């Protein structure tokens, strides 16, 4: 492995094969100096496709941050065709501070900032640089997430479907290369939906995959998936191993590594990521667990006021599965209590609760 120091662009990485390189890639400029992210570039014995992956866009999500260097440092480069590009942590300033979601310099969520702006805020600059230097160089792209410091999730893999049938189908095939039960379909006709519970006690709003990095890949015709593996501030070595097996499956699927990929044909499709936000605040005592099936009206939990008295029961506004719920019970007004994915494709439905 050769360390190349600080680089302005991956164009500066030598073309020599086979070889492993590490570098610190400049993604923005600050008054304290350049903001950099640690990157592996692995060149195989022969030319071929490029698999790119990013971890640590949300710095409190650790599985991918361990899996990326494990893959880059241990795969057999004499057997590899093409290139692997792996960003170990795309938000190192947040990693230093043990901060969730946001870039501490400007409070921006990088993963909701694509395609970014090279003349925008620092977070927008980071998104723009990751877009041009990492995502747009790739033949296939993966973004590696977990539940953050205080989020519990079931294992799921997100597929962006943004209107290119060939890219959409290729991304679905990527998802099936992982030992993960839930395949979460997001995109046009899904993410735009929102609503209010019949009693007006909560609202639900779809997250927009077009604004994040796998959405940026899909809009550029690049097959992509987002892995959601682990969470709640924990690092599970078994989940790192599972993720690595999936990486090798992807390399084989792309023709970059010898062997045949193993396909998971037993995934359950879930549609959208809908944040459920209640009008109440307090201690939220939950009644559901990550991955649990819920029906319309299923109790999700109860808010207690600061004296411990029950205040509000929050009921599910959707039928589907719980894709995220918080491990910490405190919720302020206007903050979500969980994320739910629908059990049926809303593009094929005529009514919210049909």
XYZ file of N, CA and C in Angstrom, residues 7 11 31 52 57 59 115 123 132 156 173 185 192 207 219 223 229 271 280 337-338 347:
66
model
N -4.395 14.995 -1.789
C -4.615 15.177 -3.222
C -5.808 16.093 -3.453
N -7.531 12.165 -10.030
C -6.735 12.134 -11.256
C -5.243 12.024 -10.947
N -11.081 28.100 6.562
C -10.096 29.048 7.062
C -8.977 28.333 7.810
N -17.367 2.023 -6.666
C -17.089 3.069 -5.679
C -18.043 2.923 -4.508
N -20.831 9.119 5.714
C -21.508 10.370 5.382
C -22.230 10.883 6.623
N -21.476 10.296 10.339
C -20.267 9.777 10.972
C -20.539 8.840 12.143
N -27.106 17.564 -5.888
C -25.743 17.359 -6.392
C -24.692 18.274 -5.786
N -20.807 22.032 3.435
C -21.472 20.755 3.216
C -21.872 20.556 1.767
N -18.532 14.397 -8.078
C -17.666 14.384 -9.255
C -16.479 13.443 -9.111
N -31.743 -3.228 6.000
C -32.415 -3.009 4.731
C -31.458 -2.369 3.733
N -31.068 -5.455 -8.862
C -30.228 -6.657 -8.868
C -29.077 -6.525 -7.873
N -37.605 0.281 -1.752
C -37.689 0.993 -3.025
C -38.099 2.438 -2.763
N -42.661 11.489 -2.874
C -43.378 12.758 -2.801
C -44.598 12.696 -1.878
N -39.106 10.820 2.634
C -37.751 11.310 2.389
C -37.459 11.228 0.894
N -29.513 9.294 -11.127
C -29.808 10.342 -12.104
C -28.714 10.467 -13.155
N -25.978 2.459 -11.573
C -26.669 1.612 -10.602
C -26.111 1.853 -9.200
N -27.086 -1.039 7.757
C -26.613 -2.230 8.467
C -26.050 -1.828 9.827
N -41.698 0.068 0.511
C -41.732 1.224 -0.373
C -41.697 2.529 0.426
N -46.990 16.006 19.725
C -46.637 16.030 21.141
C -45.128 16.028 21.337
N -40.821 10.441 15.301
C -40.754 9.367 16.296
C -40.282 8.066 15.665
N -40.469 7.912 14.336
C -40.010 6.691 13.674
C -40.094 6.893 12.170
N -47.326 3.553 -6.101
C -47.548 3.875 -7.507
C -48.667 3.021 -8.108
